[in-house]
Tab-separated table of C-alpha atoms and ligand atoms in Angstrom:
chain	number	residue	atom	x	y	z
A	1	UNK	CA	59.634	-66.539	94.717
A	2	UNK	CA	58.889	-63.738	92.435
A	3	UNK	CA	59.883	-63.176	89.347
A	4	UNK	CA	58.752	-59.286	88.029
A	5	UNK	CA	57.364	-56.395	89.741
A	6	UNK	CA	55.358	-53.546	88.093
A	7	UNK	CA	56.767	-50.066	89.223
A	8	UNK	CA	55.477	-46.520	87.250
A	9	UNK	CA	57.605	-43.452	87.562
A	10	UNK	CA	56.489	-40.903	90.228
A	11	UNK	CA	54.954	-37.824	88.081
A	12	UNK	CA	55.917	-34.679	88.058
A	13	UNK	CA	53.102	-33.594	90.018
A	14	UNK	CA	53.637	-36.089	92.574
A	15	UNK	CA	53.463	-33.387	95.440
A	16	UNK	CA	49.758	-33.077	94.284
A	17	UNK	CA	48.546	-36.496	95.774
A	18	UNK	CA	46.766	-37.468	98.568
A	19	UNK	CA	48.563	-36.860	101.858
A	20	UNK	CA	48.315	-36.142	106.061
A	21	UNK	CA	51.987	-36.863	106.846
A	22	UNK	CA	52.713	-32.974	107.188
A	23	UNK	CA	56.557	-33.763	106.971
A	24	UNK	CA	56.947	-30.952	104.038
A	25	UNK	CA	57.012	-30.354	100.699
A	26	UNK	CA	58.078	-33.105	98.994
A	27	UNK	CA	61.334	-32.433	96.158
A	28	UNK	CA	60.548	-34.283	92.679
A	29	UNK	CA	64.334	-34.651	91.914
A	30	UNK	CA	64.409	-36.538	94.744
A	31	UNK	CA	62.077	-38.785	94.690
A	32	UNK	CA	62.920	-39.435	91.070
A	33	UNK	CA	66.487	-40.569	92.253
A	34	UNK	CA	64.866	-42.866	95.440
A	35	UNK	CA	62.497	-44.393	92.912
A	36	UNK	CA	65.559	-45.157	90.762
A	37	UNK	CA	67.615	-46.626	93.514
A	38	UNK	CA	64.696	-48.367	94.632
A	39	UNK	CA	64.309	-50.320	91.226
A	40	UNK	CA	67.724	-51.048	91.383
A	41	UNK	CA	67.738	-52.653	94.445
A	42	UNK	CA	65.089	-55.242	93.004
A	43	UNK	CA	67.249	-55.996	90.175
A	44	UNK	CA	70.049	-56.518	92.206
A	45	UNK	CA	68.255	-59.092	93.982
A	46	UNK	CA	67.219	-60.562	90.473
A	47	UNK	CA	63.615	-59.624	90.372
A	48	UNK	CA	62.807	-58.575	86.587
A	49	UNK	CA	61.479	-54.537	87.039
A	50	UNK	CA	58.664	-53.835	84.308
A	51	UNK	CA	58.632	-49.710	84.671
A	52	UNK	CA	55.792	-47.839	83.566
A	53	UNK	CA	55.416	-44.059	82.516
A	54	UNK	CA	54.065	-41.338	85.116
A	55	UNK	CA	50.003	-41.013	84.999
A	56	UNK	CA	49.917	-37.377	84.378
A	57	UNK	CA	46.382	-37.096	85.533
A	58	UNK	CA	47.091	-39.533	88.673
A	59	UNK	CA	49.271	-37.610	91.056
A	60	UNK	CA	49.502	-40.904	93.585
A	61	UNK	CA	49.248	-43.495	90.924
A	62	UNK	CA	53.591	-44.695	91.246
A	63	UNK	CA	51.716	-46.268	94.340
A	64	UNK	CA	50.934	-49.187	92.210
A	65	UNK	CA	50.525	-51.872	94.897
A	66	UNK	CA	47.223	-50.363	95.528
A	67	UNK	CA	45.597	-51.182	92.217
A	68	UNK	CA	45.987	-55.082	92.048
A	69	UNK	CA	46.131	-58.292	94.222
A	70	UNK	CA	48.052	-60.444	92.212
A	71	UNK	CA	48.900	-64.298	93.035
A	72	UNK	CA	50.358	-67.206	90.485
A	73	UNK	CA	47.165	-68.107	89.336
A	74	UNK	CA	45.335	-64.357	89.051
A	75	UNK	CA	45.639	-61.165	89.466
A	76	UNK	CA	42.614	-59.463	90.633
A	77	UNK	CA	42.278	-55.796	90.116
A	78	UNK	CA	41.171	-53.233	92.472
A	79	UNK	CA	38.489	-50.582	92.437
A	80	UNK	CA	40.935	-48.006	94.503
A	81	UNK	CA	39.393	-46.548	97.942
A	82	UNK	CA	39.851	-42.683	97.440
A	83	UNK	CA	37.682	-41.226	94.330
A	84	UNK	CA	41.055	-39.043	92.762
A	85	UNK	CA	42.708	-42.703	92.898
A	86	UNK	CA	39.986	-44.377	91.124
A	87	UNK	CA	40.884	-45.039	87.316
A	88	UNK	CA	45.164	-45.746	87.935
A	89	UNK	CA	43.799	-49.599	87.518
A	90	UNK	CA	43.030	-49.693	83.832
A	91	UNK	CA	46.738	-49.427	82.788
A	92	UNK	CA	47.810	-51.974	85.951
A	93	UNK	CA	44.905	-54.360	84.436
A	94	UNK	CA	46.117	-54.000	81.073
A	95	UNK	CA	50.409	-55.072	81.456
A	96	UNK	CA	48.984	-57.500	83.891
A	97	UNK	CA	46.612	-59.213	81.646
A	98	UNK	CA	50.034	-60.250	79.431
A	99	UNK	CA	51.079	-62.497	82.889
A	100	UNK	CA	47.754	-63.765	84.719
A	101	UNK	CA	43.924	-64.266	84.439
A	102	UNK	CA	41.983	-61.368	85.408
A	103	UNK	CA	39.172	-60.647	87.757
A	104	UNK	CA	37.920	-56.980	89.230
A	105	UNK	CA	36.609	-55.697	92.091
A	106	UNK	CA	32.955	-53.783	91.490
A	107	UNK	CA	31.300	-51.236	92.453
A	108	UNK	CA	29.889	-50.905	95.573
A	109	UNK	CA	33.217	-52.560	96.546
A	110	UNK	CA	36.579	-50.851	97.105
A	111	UNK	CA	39.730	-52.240	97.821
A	112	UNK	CA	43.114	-51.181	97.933
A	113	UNK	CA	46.418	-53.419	97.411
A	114	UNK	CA	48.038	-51.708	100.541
A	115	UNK	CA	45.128	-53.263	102.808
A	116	UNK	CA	46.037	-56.773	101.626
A	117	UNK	CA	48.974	-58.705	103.351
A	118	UNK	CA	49.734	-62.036	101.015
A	119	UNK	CA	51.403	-64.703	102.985
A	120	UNK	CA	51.770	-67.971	100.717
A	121	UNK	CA	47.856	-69.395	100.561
A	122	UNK	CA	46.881	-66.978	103.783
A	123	UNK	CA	45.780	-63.659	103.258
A	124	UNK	CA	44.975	-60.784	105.352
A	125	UNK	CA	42.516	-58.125	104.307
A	126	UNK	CA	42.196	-54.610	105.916
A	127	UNK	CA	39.222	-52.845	106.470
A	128	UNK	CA	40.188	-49.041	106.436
A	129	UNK	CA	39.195	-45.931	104.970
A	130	UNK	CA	39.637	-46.930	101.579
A	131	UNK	CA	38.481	-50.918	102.053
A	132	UNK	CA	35.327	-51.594	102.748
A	133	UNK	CA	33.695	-55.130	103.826
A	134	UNK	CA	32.361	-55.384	100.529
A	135	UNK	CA	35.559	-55.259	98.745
A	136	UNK	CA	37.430	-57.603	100.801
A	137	UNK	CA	34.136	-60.100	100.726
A	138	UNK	CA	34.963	-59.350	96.860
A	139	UNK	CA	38.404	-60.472	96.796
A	140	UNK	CA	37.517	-63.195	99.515
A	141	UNK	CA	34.896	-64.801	97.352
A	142	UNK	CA	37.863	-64.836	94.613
A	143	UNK	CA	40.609	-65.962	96.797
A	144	UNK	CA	38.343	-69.376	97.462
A	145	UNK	CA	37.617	-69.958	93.975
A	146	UNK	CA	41.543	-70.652	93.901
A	147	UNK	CA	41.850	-72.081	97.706
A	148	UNK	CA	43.374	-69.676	99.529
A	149	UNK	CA	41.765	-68.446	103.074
A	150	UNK	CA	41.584	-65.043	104.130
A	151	UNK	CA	40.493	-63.119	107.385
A	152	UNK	CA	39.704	-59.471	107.367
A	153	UNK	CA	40.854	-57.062	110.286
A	154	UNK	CA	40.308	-53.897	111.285
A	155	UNK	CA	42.924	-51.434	110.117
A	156	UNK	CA	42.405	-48.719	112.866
A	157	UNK	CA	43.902	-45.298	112.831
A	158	UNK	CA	46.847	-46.281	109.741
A	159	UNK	CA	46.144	-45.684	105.972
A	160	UNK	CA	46.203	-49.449	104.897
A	161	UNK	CA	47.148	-52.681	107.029
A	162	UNK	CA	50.532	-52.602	105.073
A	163	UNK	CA	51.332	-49.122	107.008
A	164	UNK	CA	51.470	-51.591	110.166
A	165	UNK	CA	51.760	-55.464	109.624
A	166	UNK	CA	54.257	-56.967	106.903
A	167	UNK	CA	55.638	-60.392	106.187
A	168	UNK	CA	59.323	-60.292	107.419
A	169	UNK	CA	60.013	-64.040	106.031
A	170	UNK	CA	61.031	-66.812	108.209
A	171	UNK	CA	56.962	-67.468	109.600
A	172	UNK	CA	57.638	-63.808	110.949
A	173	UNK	CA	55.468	-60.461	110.786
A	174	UNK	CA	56.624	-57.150	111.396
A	175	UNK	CA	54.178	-55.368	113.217
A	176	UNK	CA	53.581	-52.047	115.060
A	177	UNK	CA	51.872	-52.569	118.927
A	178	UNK	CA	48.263	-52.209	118.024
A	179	UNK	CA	48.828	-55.293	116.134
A	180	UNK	CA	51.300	-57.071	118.942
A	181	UNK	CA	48.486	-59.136	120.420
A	182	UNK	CA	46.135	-59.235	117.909
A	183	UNK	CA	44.593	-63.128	118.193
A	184	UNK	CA	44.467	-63.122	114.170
A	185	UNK	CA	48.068	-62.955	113.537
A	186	UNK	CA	48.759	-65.480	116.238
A	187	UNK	CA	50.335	-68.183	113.747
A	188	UNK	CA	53.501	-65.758	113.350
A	189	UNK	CA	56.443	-64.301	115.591
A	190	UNK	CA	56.248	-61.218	115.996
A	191	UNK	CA	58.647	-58.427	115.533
A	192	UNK	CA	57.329	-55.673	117.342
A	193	UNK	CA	58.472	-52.049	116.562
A	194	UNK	CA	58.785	-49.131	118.723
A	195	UNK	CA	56.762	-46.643	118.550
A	196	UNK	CA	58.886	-43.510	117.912
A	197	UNK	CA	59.388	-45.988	114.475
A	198	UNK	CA	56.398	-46.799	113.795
A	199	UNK	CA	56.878	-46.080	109.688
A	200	UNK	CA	59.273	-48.757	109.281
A	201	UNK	CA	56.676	-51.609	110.043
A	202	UNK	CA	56.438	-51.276	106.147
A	203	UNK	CA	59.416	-53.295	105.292
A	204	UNK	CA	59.182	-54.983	101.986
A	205	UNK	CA	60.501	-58.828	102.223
A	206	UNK	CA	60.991	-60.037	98.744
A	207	UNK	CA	62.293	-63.429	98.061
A	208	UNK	CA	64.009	-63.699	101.201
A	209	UNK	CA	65.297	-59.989	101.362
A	210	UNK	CA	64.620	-57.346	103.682
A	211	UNK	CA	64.107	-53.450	101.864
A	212	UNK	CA	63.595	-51.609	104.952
A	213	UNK	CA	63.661	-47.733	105.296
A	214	UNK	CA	66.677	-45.769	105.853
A	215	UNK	CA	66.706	-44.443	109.752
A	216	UNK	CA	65.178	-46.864	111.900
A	217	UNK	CA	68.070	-48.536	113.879
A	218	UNK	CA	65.870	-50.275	116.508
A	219	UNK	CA	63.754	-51.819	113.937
A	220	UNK	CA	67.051	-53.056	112.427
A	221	UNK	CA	68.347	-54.150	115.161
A	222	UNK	CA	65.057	-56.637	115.583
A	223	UNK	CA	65.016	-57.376	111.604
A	224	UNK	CA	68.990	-58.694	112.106
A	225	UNK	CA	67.735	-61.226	114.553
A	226	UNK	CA	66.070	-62.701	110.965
A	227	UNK	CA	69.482	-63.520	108.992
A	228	UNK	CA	67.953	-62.420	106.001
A	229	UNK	CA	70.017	-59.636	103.805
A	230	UNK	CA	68.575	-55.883	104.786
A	231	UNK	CA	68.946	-53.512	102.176
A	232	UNK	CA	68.455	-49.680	103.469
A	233	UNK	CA	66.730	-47.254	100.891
A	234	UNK	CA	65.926	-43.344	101.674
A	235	UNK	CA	62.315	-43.187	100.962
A	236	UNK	CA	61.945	-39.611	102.637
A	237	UNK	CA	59.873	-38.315	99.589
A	238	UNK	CA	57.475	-41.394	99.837
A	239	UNK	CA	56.823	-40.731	103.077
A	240	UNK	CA	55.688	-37.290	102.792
A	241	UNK	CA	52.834	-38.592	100.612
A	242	UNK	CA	51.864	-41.343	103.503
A	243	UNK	CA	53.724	-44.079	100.922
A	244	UNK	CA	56.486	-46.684	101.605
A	245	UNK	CA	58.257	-49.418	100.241
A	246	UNK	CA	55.554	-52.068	99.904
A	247	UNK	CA	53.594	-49.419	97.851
A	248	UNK	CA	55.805	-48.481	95.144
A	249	UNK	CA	55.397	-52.284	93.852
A	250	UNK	CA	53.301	-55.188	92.602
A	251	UNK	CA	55.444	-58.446	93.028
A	252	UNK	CA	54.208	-61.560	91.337
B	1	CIR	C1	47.391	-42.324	99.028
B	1	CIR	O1	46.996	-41.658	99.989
B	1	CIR	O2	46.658	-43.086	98.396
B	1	CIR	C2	48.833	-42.160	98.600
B	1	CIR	N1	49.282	-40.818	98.808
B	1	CIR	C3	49.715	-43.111	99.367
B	1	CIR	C4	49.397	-44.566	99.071
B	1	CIR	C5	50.297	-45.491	99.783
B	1	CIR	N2	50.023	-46.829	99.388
B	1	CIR	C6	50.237	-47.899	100.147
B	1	CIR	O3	50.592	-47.758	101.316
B	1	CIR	N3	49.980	-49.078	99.643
């Protein structure tokens, strides 16, 4: 179960971060008011929200999930993949030092929370773009130290793993079909979306809730099958800026 997660305000030069969706100009009133509803729907499900202030020189940096790996007994904090993304971790590392020991990823190491699927003591690290072997050999070595195992996989054409592969509760993943036969994930059912949905493989399950984005009925329809309460959120404005639900969040 978790009890907080860390969630910073989107900026108001949001529009200015890193993005190859090419769905539009984002609006900031809007994403303001999705941001809001989407910290109220983690208080409604009882989950203590610690909000932080907009990084005025970080246009991406309310994609907090990036910047740390955080489990009960540390949270480890990331050395972000893309260069204008690098530096968003020092405030992350500094409200998360109040909760958990600390460790960092170094340089030549990179690593970005969206590449790194936590499923109780398993985890799953994505080599992409902005992950390199050396940062998830990095956060391996650490996730030992504390007994946890870890595989990495090869993230493909996606941003981060997150974009396709989520925990949906229940020994279940959520996963888009490159991943439907991948021999790693084998220990899970799958739920495997269709590809005209492809986006809403990044469902946030949190403490035995569903967030899943607005618009996606077949993807509902499979998530159902789960019994688990769905909540629906419009996260239009995220999604112009290549972020989702898992993003806007650290959970610990
Ligand atoms: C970026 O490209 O870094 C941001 N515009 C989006 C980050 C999304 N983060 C995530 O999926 N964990």
């Amino acid at each position: 179960m978790f009890a907080y997660a860390l969630t910073r305000k989107p900026g108001r030069n949001f529009s200015q971060g890193l993005t190859t969706a090419n769905l539009g100009p984002p609006n900031y009133e809007q994403i303001l008011k999705q941001h809001a509803t989407y910290v109220d729907a983690l208080k409604t499900i009882g989950i203590d929200v610690i909000e932080l202030d907009p990084l005025p020189d970080y246009p991406d940096a309310h994609f907090v999930e990036d910047t740390a790996v955080v489990m009960p007994e540390v949270a480890v904090i990331t050395r972000p993949g893309a260069s204008s993304r690098q530096g968003e971790e020092e405030s992350i590392a500094d409200v998360l030092k109040q909760y958990r020991e600390i460790e960092y990823i170094q340089n030549p190491g990179t690593l970005d929370g969206g590449d790194v699927l936590m499923i109780g003591n398993c985890f799953f690290i994505g080599i992409s773009e902005r992950t390199n072997l050396e940062g998830a050999e990095q956060l391996g070595r650490i996730l030992e130290k504390y007994g946890k195992t870890w595989t990495s996989i090869q993230v493909g054409a996606s941003l981060h793993f997150k974009s396709s592969v989520n925990y949906s509760g229940k020994n279940s993943i959520l996963v888009t079909q490159d991943f439907a036969n991948h021999e790693t994930l084998n220990g899970y059912d799958k739920l495997v979306v269709d590809e005209e949905e492809e986006y809403s493989a990044n469902t946030l399950w949190i403490n035995d809730h569903l967030i899943m984005p607005r618009g996606f009925p077949n993807t509902k329809a499979k998530l159902k099958s789960l019994r688990l309460p769905i909540i629906e959120l419009d996260v239009s404005e995220m999604q112009k800026m290549d972020g989702g639900l898992t993003c806007l969040s650290i959970r610990f």
